PDB file of C-alpha atoms in Angstrom:
ATOM      1  CA  MET A  79     201.083 126.029-210.865  1.00  0.00           C
ATOM      2  CA  THR A  80     202.836 125.484-207.566  1.00  0.00           C
ATOM      3  CA  GLU A  81     206.103 127.000-206.475  1.00  0.00           C
ATOM      4  CA  ALA A  82     207.828 123.813-207.639  1.00  0.00           C
ATOM      5  CA  PHE A  83     207.554 125.165-211.170  1.00  0.00           C
ATOM      6  CA  SER A  84     208.679 128.714-210.456  1.00  0.00           C
ATOM      7  CA  ARG A  85     212.014 129.867-211.798  1.00  0.00           C
ATOM      8  CA  SER A  86     211.773 132.970-209.631  1.00  0.00           C
ATOM      9  CA  SER A  87     212.293 130.828-206.551  1.00  0.00           C
ATOM     10  CA  GLY A  88     215.952 130.815-207.517  1.00  0.00           C
ATOM     11  CA  LEU A  89     218.702 128.275-207.079  1.00  0.00           C
ATOM     12  CA  ILE A  90     218.992 126.069-204.080  1.00  0.00           C
ATOM     13  CA  LYS A  91     220.947 127.540-201.207  1.00  0.00           C
ATOM     14  CA  ARG A  92     223.770 125.631-199.633  1.00  0.00           C
ATOM     15  CA  ARG A  93     222.921 123.882-196.407  1.00  0.00           C
ATOM     16  CA  ASN A  94     225.455 123.154-193.717  1.00  0.00           C
ATOM     17  CA  GLN A  95     224.656 119.464-193.308  1.00  0.00           C
ATOM     18  CA  PRO A  96     224.619 117.019-196.237  1.00  0.00           C
ATOM     19  CA  GLN A  97     221.895 114.394-196.196  1.00  0.00           C
ATOM     20  CA  GLY A  98     222.858 111.188-194.953  1.00  0.00           C
ATOM     21  CA  ALA A  99     218.464 101.293-214.715  1.00  0.00           C
ATOM     22  CA  ASP A 100     216.761 100.524-216.200  1.00  0.00           C
ATOM     23  CA  GLY A 101     213.193  99.181-216.197  1.00  0.00           C
ATOM     24  CA  GLY A 102     213.803  96.037-218.288  1.00  0.00           C
ATOM     25  CA  ALA A 103     212.958  97.534-221.668  1.00  0.00           C
ATOM     26  CA  SER A 104     213.076  95.018-224.475  1.00  0.00           C
ATOM     27  CA  ASP A 105     216.221  95.018-226.623  1.00  0.00           C
ATOM     28  CA  ARG A 106     217.727  97.743-224.466  1.00  0.00           C
ATOM     29  CA  ASP A 107     215.772 100.334-226.453  1.00  0.00           C
ATOM     30  CA  ASP A 108     216.732 103.024-223.987  1.00  0.00           C
ATOM     31  CA  LYS A 109     220.323 102.933-225.266  1.00  0.00           C
ATOM     32  CA  LEU A 110     219.393 104.319-228.638  1.00  0.00           C
ATOM     33  CA  ALA A 111     216.443 106.649-229.072  1.00  0.00           C
ATOM     34  CA  ASN A 112     216.077 109.287-231.761  1.00  0.00           C
ATOM     35  CA  GLY A 113     219.668 108.785-232.800  1.00  0.00           C
ATOM     36  CA  GLU A 114     220.926 109.254-229.270  1.00  0.00           C
ATOM     37  CA  GLU A 115     223.784 107.031-228.162  1.00  0.00           C
ATOM     38  CA  GLU A 116     224.109 106.633-224.426  1.00  0.00           C
ATOM     39  CA  ASP A 117     227.244 105.751-222.503  1.00  0.00           C
ATOM     40  CA  ILE A 118     226.900 102.023-221.852  1.00  0.00           C
ATOM     41  CA  ASP A 119     228.675 100.394-218.946  1.00  0.00           C
ATOM     42  CA  HIS A 120     229.321  96.793-219.941  1.00  0.00           C
ATOM     43  CA  ASP A 121     229.994  95.628-216.381  1.00  0.00           C
ATOM     44  CA  SER A 122     227.046  93.277-215.856  1.00  0.00           C
ATOM     45  CA  LYS A 123     227.420  93.592-212.091  1.00  0.00           C
ATOM     46  CA  GLU A 124     226.683  97.310-212.072  1.00  0.00           C
ATOM     47  CA  THR A 125     223.244  98.439-211.017  1.00  0.00           C
ATOM     48  CA  ARG A 126     221.605 100.530-213.728  1.00  0.00           C
ATOM     49  CA  LEU A 127     219.075 103.032-212.459  1.00  0.00           C
ATOM     50  CA  THR A 128     216.331 104.943-214.223  1.00  0.00           C
ATOM     51  CA  LEU A 129     216.295 108.732-214.128  1.00  0.00           C
ATOM     52  CA  MET A 130     213.457 108.594-211.577  1.00  0.00           C
ATOM     53  CA  GLU A 131     215.416 106.271-209.303  1.00  0.00           C
ATOM     54  CA  GLU A 132     218.521 108.458-209.490  1.00  0.00           C
ATOM     55  CA  VAL A 133     216.616 111.594-208.455  1.00  0.00           C
ATOM     56  CA  LEU A 134     214.938 109.743-205.590  1.00  0.00           C
ATOM     57  CA  LEU A 135     218.257 108.247-204.489  1.00  0.00           C
ATOM     58  CA  LEU A 136     219.783 111.731-204.269  1.00  0.00           C
ATOM     59  CA  GLY A 137     216.823 112.778-202.130  1.00  0.00           C
ATOM     60  CA  LEU A 138     216.857 109.829-199.713  1.00  0.00           C
ATOM     61  CA  LYS A 139     218.611 110.325-196.389  1.00  0.00           C
ATOM     62  CA  ASP A 140     221.208 107.580-196.152  1.00  0.00           C
ATOM     63  CA  ARG A 141     220.414 106.222-192.681  1.00  0.00           C
ATOM     64  CA  GLU A 142     216.851 107.410-192.189  1.00  0.00           C
ATOM     65  CA  GLY A 143     215.701 106.137-195.588  1.00  0.00           C
ATOM     66  CA  TYR A 144     213.172 108.846-196.440  1.00  0.00           C
ATOM     67  CA  THR A 145     213.114 112.197-198.231  1.00  0.00           C
ATOM     68  CA  SER A 146     212.832 115.504-196.418  1.00  0.00           C
ATOM     69  CA  PHE A 147     209.379 116.203-195.028  1.00  0.00           C
ATOM     70  CA  TRP A 148     209.777 119.798-196.246  1.00  0.00           C
ATOM     71  CA  ASN A 149     210.428 118.861-199.864  1.00  0.00           C
ATOM     72  CA  ASP A 150     207.233 119.594-201.809  1.00  0.00           C
ATOM     73  CA  CYS A 151     209.035 119.712-205.171  1.00  0.00           C
ATOM     74  CA  ILE A 152     210.141 116.110-205.625  1.00  0.00           C
ATOM     75  CA  SER A 153     206.666 114.817-206.502  1.00  0.00           C
ATOM     76  CA  SER A 154     206.364 116.900-209.683  1.00  0.00           C
ATOM     77  CA  GLY A 155     210.073 116.429-210.373  1.00  0.00           C
ATOM     78  CA  LEU A 156     209.679 112.653-210.487  1.00  0.00           C
ATOM     79  CA  ARG A 157     206.785 113.011-212.967  1.00  0.00           C
ATOM     80  CA  GLY A 158     209.062 115.113-215.158  1.00  0.00           C
ATOM     81  CA  CYS A 159     211.612 112.306-214.940  1.00  0.00           C
ATOM     82  CA  ILE A 160     209.009 109.822-216.154  1.00  0.00           C
ATOM     83  CA  LEU A 161     208.233 111.927-219.241  1.00  0.00           C
ATOM     84  CA  ILE A 162     211.909 112.351-220.103  1.00  0.00           C
ATOM     85  CA  GLU A 163     212.610 108.656-219.549  1.00  0.00           C
ATOM     86  CA  LEU A 164     209.805 107.801-221.981  1.00  0.00           C
ATOM     87  CA  ALA A 165     211.182 110.310-224.487  1.00  0.00           C
ATOM     88  CA  LEU A 166     214.727 108.950-224.271  1.00  0.00           C
ATOM     89  CA  ARG A 167     213.359 105.458-224.815  1.00  0.00           C
ATOM     90  CA  GLY A 168     211.595 106.594-227.973  1.00  0.00           C
ATOM     91  CA  ARG A 169     208.049 106.154-226.664  1.00  0.00           C
ATOM     92  CA  ILE A 170     206.793 109.754-226.736  1.00  0.00           C
ATOM     93  CA  GLU A 171     207.679 112.926-228.607  1.00  0.00           C
ATOM     94  CA  LEU A 172     206.652 116.551-228.888  1.00  0.00           C
ATOM     95  CA  GLU A 173     204.421 117.558-231.773  1.00  0.00           C
ATOM     96  CA  LYS A 174     206.071 119.564-234.533  1.00  0.00           C
ATOM     97  CA  GLY A 175     206.546 123.261-233.887  1.00  0.00           C
ATOM     98  CA  GLY A 176     205.054 124.322-237.208  1.00  0.00           C
ATOM     99  CA  MET A 177     205.948 127.324-239.330  1.00  0.00           C
ATOM    100  CA  ARG A 178     205.251 129.770-236.515  1.00  0.00           C
ATOM    101  CA  ARG A 179     207.427 127.809-234.039  1.00  0.00           C
ATOM    102  CA  ARG A 180     205.087 127.591-231.074  1.00  0.00           C
ATOM    103  CA  SER A 181     206.788 127.590-227.706  1.00  0.00           C
ATOM    104  CA  LEU A 182     207.720 124.309-226.048  1.00  0.00           C
ATOM    105  CA  THR A 183     205.088 124.677-223.347  1.00  0.00           C
ATOM    106  CA  ASN A 184     202.269 125.069-225.904  1.00  0.00           C
ATOM    107  CA  ARG A 185     203.052 121.947-227.902  1.00  0.00           C
ATOM    108  CA  LYS A 186     201.383 118.589-227.242  1.00  0.00           C
ATOM    109  CA  VAL A 187     202.862 115.260-226.192  1.00  0.00           C
ATOM    110  CA  LEU A 188     202.352 112.485-228.734  1.00  0.00           C
ATOM    111  CA  CYS A 189     202.700 108.729-228.376  1.00  0.00           C
ATOM    112  CA  LYS A 190     205.437 107.593-230.751  1.00  0.00           C
ATOM    113  CA  SER A 191     205.461 103.904-229.788  1.00  0.00           C
ATOM    114  CA  ASP A 192     203.273 101.950-227.388  1.00  0.00           C
ATOM    115  CA  GLN A 193     205.750  99.094-227.022  1.00  0.00           C
ATOM    116  CA  PRO A 194     205.993  98.286-223.285  1.00  0.00           C
ATOM    117  CA  THR A 195     209.180  99.378-221.542  1.00  0.00           C
ATOM    118  CA  GLY A 196     209.053  96.726-218.840  1.00  0.00           C
ATOM    119  CA  ASP A 197     208.877  99.402-216.127  1.00  0.00           C
ATOM    120  CA  VAL A 198     205.438  99.522-214.474  1.00  0.00           C
ATOM    121  CA  LEU A 199     205.446 103.277-213.812  1.00  0.00           C
ATOM    122  CA  LEU A 200     206.618 104.134-217.322  1.00  0.00           C
ATOM    123  CA  ASP A 201     204.099 101.825-218.932  1.00  0.00           C
ATOM    124  CA  GLU A 202     201.263 103.222-216.800  1.00  0.00           C
ATOM    125  CA  ALA A 203     202.108 106.784-217.861  1.00  0.00           C
ATOM    126  CA  LEU A 204     202.539 105.715-221.494  1.00  0.00           C
ATOM    127  CA  LYS A 205     199.092 104.100-221.501  1.00  0.00           C
ATOM    128  CA  HIS A 206     197.501 107.337-220.264  1.00  0.00           C
ATOM    129  CA  ILE A 207     199.296 109.407-222.909  1.00  0.00           C
ATOM    130  CA  LYS A 208     198.378 107.014-225.721  1.00  0.00           C
ATOM    131  CA  GLU A 209     194.686 106.918-224.797  1.00  0.00           C
ATOM    132  CA  THR A 210     194.199 110.654-224.234  1.00  0.00           C
ATOM    133  CA  GLN A 211     192.599 112.617-227.070  1.00  0.00           C
ATOM    134  CA  PRO A 212     193.109 115.389-227.820  1.00  0.00           C
ATOM    135  CA  PRO A 213     196.757 115.299-226.719  1.00  0.00           C
ATOM    136  CA  GLU A 214     197.929 117.392-223.750  1.00  0.00           C
ATOM    137  CA  THR A 215     200.996 119.554-223.097  1.00  0.00           C
ATOM    138  CA  VAL A 216     204.009 118.537-220.989  1.00  0.00           C
ATOM    139  CA  GLN A 217     202.935 120.913-218.231  1.00  0.00           C
ATOM    140  CA  SER A 218     199.454 119.387-218.155  1.00  0.00           C
ATOM    141  CA  TRP A 219     200.862 115.864-217.959  1.00  0.00           C
ATOM    142  CA  ILE A 220     203.102 116.764-215.022  1.00  0.00           C
ATOM    143  CA  GLU A 221     200.040 118.115-213.230  1.00  0.00           C
ATOM    144  CA  TYR A 222     197.849 115.132-214.114  1.00  0.00           C
ATOM    145  CA  LEU A 223     200.429 112.497-213.181  1.00  0.00           C
ATOM    146  CA  SER A 224     201.010 114.332-209.882  1.00  0.00           C
ATOM    147  CA  GLY A 225     197.283 114.604-209.163  1.00  0.00           C
ATOM    148  CA  GLU A 226     197.605 118.404-209.022  1.00  0.00           C
ATOM    149  CA  THR A 227     194.553 119.287-211.099  1.00  0.00           C
ATOM    150  CA  TRP A 228     191.158 120.775-210.356  1.00  0.00           C
ATOM    151  CA  ASN A 229     189.575 118.746-213.143  1.00  0.00           C
ATOM    152  CA  PRO A 230     187.980 115.660-211.535  1.00  0.00           C
ATOM    153  CA  LEU A 231     187.963 113.883-214.894  1.00  0.00           C
ATOM    154  CA  LYS A 232     191.774 114.041-214.977  1.00  0.00           C
ATOM    155  CA  LEU A 233     192.361 112.601-211.504  1.00  0.00           C
ATOM    156  CA  ARG A 234     192.372 109.104-212.967  1.00  0.00           C
ATOM    157  CA  TYR A 235     195.729 109.924-214.556  1.00  0.00           C
ATOM    158  CA  GLN A 236     197.440 110.336-211.195  1.00  0.00           C
ATOM    159  CA  LEU A 237     200.347 107.954-210.598  1.00  0.00           C
ATOM    160  CA  ARG A 238     200.023 106.943-206.955  1.00  0.00           C
ATOM    161  CA  ASN A 239     202.724 106.036-204.436  1.00  0.00           C
ATOM    162  CA  VAL A 240     205.492 106.899-206.905  1.00  0.00           C
ATOM    163  CA  ARG A 241     208.176 107.421-204.259  1.00  0.00           C
ATOM    164  CA  GLU A 242     207.339 104.186-202.516  1.00  0.00           C
ATOM    165  CA  ARG A 243     207.300 102.240-205.778  1.00  0.00           C
ATOM    166  CA  LEU A 244     210.633 103.683-206.857  1.00  0.00           C
ATOM    167  CA  ALA A 245     212.101 102.934-203.426  1.00  0.00           C
ATOM    168  CA  LYS A 246     210.993  99.310-203.814  1.00  0.00           C
ATOM    169  CA  ASN A 247     212.830  99.243-207.149  1.00  0.00           C
ATOM    170  CA  LEU A 248     215.965 100.407-205.338  1.00  0.00           C
ATOM    171  CA  VAL A 249     215.437  97.628-202.789  1.00  0.00           C
ATOM    172  CA  GLU A 250     215.134  95.061-205.584  1.00  0.00           C
ATOM    173  CA  LYS A 251     218.360  96.386-207.111  1.00  0.00           C
ATOM    174  CA  GLY A 252     220.182  95.999-203.797  1.00  0.00           C
ATOM    175  CA  VAL A 253     220.692  99.709-203.204  1.00  0.00           C
ATOM    176  CA  CYS A 254     218.291 100.076-200.252  1.00  0.00           C
ATOM    177  CA  THR A 255     216.517  97.943-197.677  1.00  0.00           C
ATOM    178  CA  THR A 256     213.060  98.231-196.114  1.00  0.00           C
ATOM    179  CA  GLU A 257     212.412  99.102-192.470  1.00  0.00           C
ATOM    180  CA  LYS A 258     209.550 100.365-190.311  1.00  0.00           C
ATOM    181  CA  GLN A 259     209.997 103.455-188.142  1.00  0.00           C
ATOM    182  CA  ASN A 260     207.648 104.845-185.523  1.00  0.00           C
ATOM    183  CA  PHE A 261     206.963 108.597-185.615  1.00  0.00           C
ATOM    184  CA  LEU A 262     204.865 108.952-182.444  1.00  0.00           C
ATOM    185  CA  LEU A 263     201.476 109.035-184.139  1.00  0.00           C
ATOM    186  CA  PHE A 264     202.160 106.720-187.049  1.00  0.00           C
ATOM    187  CA  ASP A 265     204.455 104.062-188.459  1.00  0.00           C
ATOM    188  CA  MET A 266     206.275 104.762-191.720  1.00  0.00           C
ATOM    189  CA  THR A 267     208.038 102.459-194.141  1.00  0.00           C
ATOM    190  CA  THR A 268     211.590 103.692-194.757  1.00  0.00           C
ATOM    191  CA  HIS A 269     214.342 102.629-197.140  1.00  0.00           C
ATOM    192  CA  PRO A 270     217.852 103.158-195.702  1.00  0.00           C
ATOM    193  CA  LEU A 271     220.831 102.641-197.981  1.00  0.00           C
ATOM    194  CA  THR A 272     222.545  99.266-197.976  1.00  0.00           C
ATOM    195  CA  ASP A 273     224.852  99.941-200.933  1.00  0.00           C
ATOM    196  CA  ASN A 274     226.412 103.347-200.377  1.00  0.00           C
ATOM    197  CA  SER A 275     228.700 102.879-203.389  1.00  0.00           C
ATOM    198  CA  ALA A 276     225.761 103.308-205.788  1.00  0.00           C
ATOM    199  CA  LYS A 277     224.874 106.688-204.318  1.00  0.00           C
ATOM    200  CA  GLN A 278     228.495 107.815-204.087  1.00  0.00           C
ATOM    201  CA  LYS A 279     229.028 106.947-207.744  1.00  0.00           C
ATOM    202  CA  LEU A 280     225.901 108.924-208.638  1.00  0.00           C
ATOM    203  CA  ILE A 281     227.074 111.921-206.616  1.00  0.00           C
ATOM    204  CA  LYS A 282     230.524 111.763-208.220  1.00  0.00           C
ATOM    205  CA  LYS A 283     228.946 111.666-211.676  1.00  0.00           C
ATOM    206  CA  VAL A 284     226.874 114.784-210.969  1.00  0.00           C
ATOM    207  CA  GLN A 285     229.816 116.649-209.449  1.00  0.00           C
ATOM    208  CA  GLU A 286     232.164 115.844-212.324  1.00  0.00           C
ATOM    209  CA  SER A 287     229.595 116.916-214.912  1.00  0.00           C
ATOM    210  CA  VAL A 288     229.814 120.533-213.701  1.00  0.00           C
ATOM    211  CA  LEU A 289     233.462 120.504-212.636  1.00  0.00           C
ATOM    212  CA  SER A 290     236.176 118.362-214.263  1.00  0.00           C
ATOM    213  CA  ARG A 291     234.024 117.290-217.226  1.00  0.00           C
ATOM    214  CA  TRP A 292     232.213 120.564-217.794  1.00  0.00           C
ATOM    215  CA  THR A 293     231.814 121.217-221.540  1.00  0.00           C
ATOM    216  CA  ASN A 294     230.159 124.660-221.486  1.00  0.00           C
ATOM    217  CA  ASP A 295     227.745 123.270-224.084  1.00  0.00           C
ATOM    218  CA  PRO A 296     224.656 121.313-222.990  1.00  0.00           C
ATOM    219  CA  HIS A 297     224.488 119.555-226.357  1.00  0.00           C
ATOM    220  CA  ARG A 298     227.859 117.951-225.738  1.00  0.00           C
ATOM    221  CA  MET A 299     226.596 116.518-222.471  1.00  0.00           C
ATOM    222  CA  ASP A 300     224.929 113.116-222.214  1.00  0.00           C
ATOM    223  CA  LYS A 301     221.187 113.763-222.418  1.00  0.00           C
ATOM    224  CA  ARG A 302     220.382 111.611-219.404  1.00  0.00           C
ATOM    225  CA  LEU A 303     222.994 113.374-217.292  1.00  0.00           C
ATOM    226  CA  LEU A 304     221.777 116.800-218.395  1.00  0.00           C
ATOM    227  CA  ALA A 305     218.227 115.797-217.436  1.00  0.00           C
ATOM    228  CA  LEU A 306     219.480 114.551-214.075  1.00  0.00           C
ATOM    229  CA  ILE A 307     220.989 117.959-213.280  1.00  0.00           C
ATOM    230  CA  TYR A 308     217.877 119.909-214.282  1.00  0.00           C
ATOM    231  CA  LEU A 309     215.416 117.631-212.519  1.00  0.00           C
ATOM    232  CA  SER A 310     217.547 117.200-209.407  1.00  0.00           C
ATOM    233  CA  HIS A 311     217.481 120.980-209.117  1.00  0.00           C
ATOM    234  CA  THR A 312     213.736 121.300-209.640  1.00  0.00           C
ATOM    235  CA  SER A 313     213.200 118.391-207.203  1.00  0.00           C
ATOM    236  CA  ASP A 314     215.321 120.234-204.608  1.00  0.00           C
ATOM    237  CA  VAL A 315     217.811 117.370-204.189  1.00  0.00           C
ATOM    238  CA  LEU A 316     220.797 118.690-206.168  1.00  0.00           C
ATOM    239  CA  GLU A 317     222.183 120.190-202.968  1.00  0.00           C
ATOM    240  CA  ASN A 318     222.773 116.672-201.648  1.00  0.00           C
ATOM    241  CA  ALA A 319     225.246 116.021-204.467  1.00  0.00           C
ATOM    242  CA  PHE A 320     227.067 119.333-204.002  1.00  0.00           C
ATOM    243  CA  ALA A 321     227.151 119.538-200.195  1.00  0.00           C
ATOM    244  CA  PRO A 322     230.412 117.533-199.844  1.00  0.00           C
ATOM    245  CA  LEU A 323     232.294 119.915-202.168  1.00  0.00           C
ATOM    246  CA  SER A 324     234.789 122.482-200.973  1.00  0.00           C
ATOM    247  CA  ASP A 325     233.517 126.056-200.905  1.00  0.00           C
ATOM    248  CA  ASP A 326     235.404 126.946-204.094  1.00  0.00           C
ATOM    249  CA  ASP A 327     234.174 123.913-206.022  1.00  0.00           C
ATOM    250  CA  TYR A 328     230.651 124.461-204.710  1.00  0.00           C
ATOM    251  CA  GLU A 329     230.660 128.034-206.019  1.00  0.00           C
ATOM    252  CA  VAL A 330     231.873 126.896-209.450  1.00  0.00           C
ATOM    253  CA  ALA A 331     229.326 124.071-209.601  1.00  0.00           C
ATOM    254  CA  MET A 332     226.429 126.352-208.716  1.00  0.00           C
ATOM    255  CA  LYS A 333     227.563 128.982-211.215  1.00  0.00           C
ATOM    256  CA  ARG A 334     227.502 126.386-213.986  1.00  0.00           C
ATOM    257  CA  VAL A 335     224.113 125.023-212.950  1.00  0.00           C
ATOM    258  CA  ARG A 336     222.819 128.599-213.058  1.00  0.00           C
ATOM    259  CA  GLU A 337     224.168 128.924-216.609  1.00  0.00           C
ATOM    260  CA  LEU A 338     222.134 125.857-217.610  1.00  0.00           C
ATOM    261  CA  LEU A 339     218.998 127.214-215.967  1.00  0.00           C
ATOM    262  CA  ASP A 340     219.384 130.579-217.692  1.00  0.00           C
ATOM    263  CA  LEU A 341     219.537 129.117-221.208  1.00  0.00           C
ATOM    264  CA  ASP A 342     216.849 130.007-223.738  1.00  0.00           C
ATOM    265  CA  LEU A 343     215.207 126.590-223.728  1.00  0.00           C
ATOM    266  CA  ASP A 344     213.201 127.148-226.925  1.00  0.00           C
ATOM    267  CA  VAL A 345     216.399 128.039-228.778  1.00  0.00           C
ATOM    268  CA  GLU A 346     218.271 125.053-227.338  1.00  0.00           C
ATOM    269  CA  SER A 347     215.473 122.688-228.366  1.00  0.00           C
ATOM    270  CA  MET A 348     215.889 123.688-232.026  1.00  0.00           C
ATOM    271  CA  LYS A 349     219.573 122.755-232.210  1.00  0.00           C
ATOM    272  CA  GLU A 350     220.680 119.654-234.067  1.00  0.00           C
ATOM    273  CA  GLY A 351     220.291 116.428-232.119  1.00  0.00           C
ATOM    274  CA  ALA A 352     218.152 117.970-229.378  1.00  0.00           C
ATOM    275  CA  ASN A 353     215.338 115.964-227.822  1.00  0.00           C
ATOM    276  CA  GLU A 354     212.536 118.521-227.920  1.00  0.00           C
ATOM    277  CA  LEU A 355     210.369 116.823-225.319  1.00  0.00           C
ATOM    278  CA  MET A 356     213.240 116.825-222.832  1.00  0.00           C
ATOM    279  CA  TRP A 357     213.658 120.584-223.268  1.00  0.00           C
ATOM    280  CA  ALA A 358     209.884 121.017-222.957  1.00  0.00           C
ATOM    281  CA  VAL A 359     210.012 119.331-219.544  1.00  0.00           C
ATOM    282  CA  PHE A 360     212.826 121.669-218.521  1.00  0.00           C
ATOM    283  CA  ALA A 361     210.704 124.618-219.639  1.00  0.00           C
ATOM    284  CA  ALA A 362     207.649 123.434-217.709  1.00  0.00           C
ATOM    285  CA  MET A 363     209.653 122.778-214.557  1.00  0.00           C
ATOM    286  CA  THR A 364     211.720 125.961-214.477  1.00  0.00           C
ATOM    287  CA  LYS A 365     209.516 128.710-215.913  1.00  0.00           C
TER     288      LYS A 365
END
């Protein structure tokens, strides 16, 4: 595994300068999955973003329209987002733990429903999971979908151009635009923000979750928001949400994120109402 999966790398360190949805599922199946009720905003004008799009949006530099060249964690982080998004939409689940309660990272991912979500990336990943026998673990799927495997037979599972495809989704939703920039030796497509309010609302939501709305119990938090905090951290973009905070608030926010990261994930996954696959992704990304 790469350093992107290493818990020993520690929490992100504060930097001095801050940087800078849905996929059309039928019957809004992502609102209710496994008994989970999400907070629904009934304002039809509001842009709804997938978990993958939210993590990428936090990582995009507002004016430049691209993620940090030094960020080698976001690729695997976005694949983790895809697995959790599928789980929250009721498409995949973790196999039963059995009498001996195998650890989260040793249990396999199973296809629960092959009904299309309407999101191309999600449906592509779901097709791979459905057709793969025997089933694979969460950690294996993150590697396969990222293309980080030595097994040539598994390279066909790689989801290509994920960042670019998600950025195009943000363009279609009116959050970003598309530009071309010249970087001496090559031209690069970039996606600067056009609707800063969407990102500011996202940042405010993340900040409030660990400050004014902190519950001190992850199971009282919205599952999607909890996943956003974990995967923003493992994707090395959580700093962008916390950078505008005062020093005191920043210290409190980071302390509470650390508390989440230090939880016994196997124990948390066994509590009532927990989505086991979501906790398995946390385990694979932070161990």
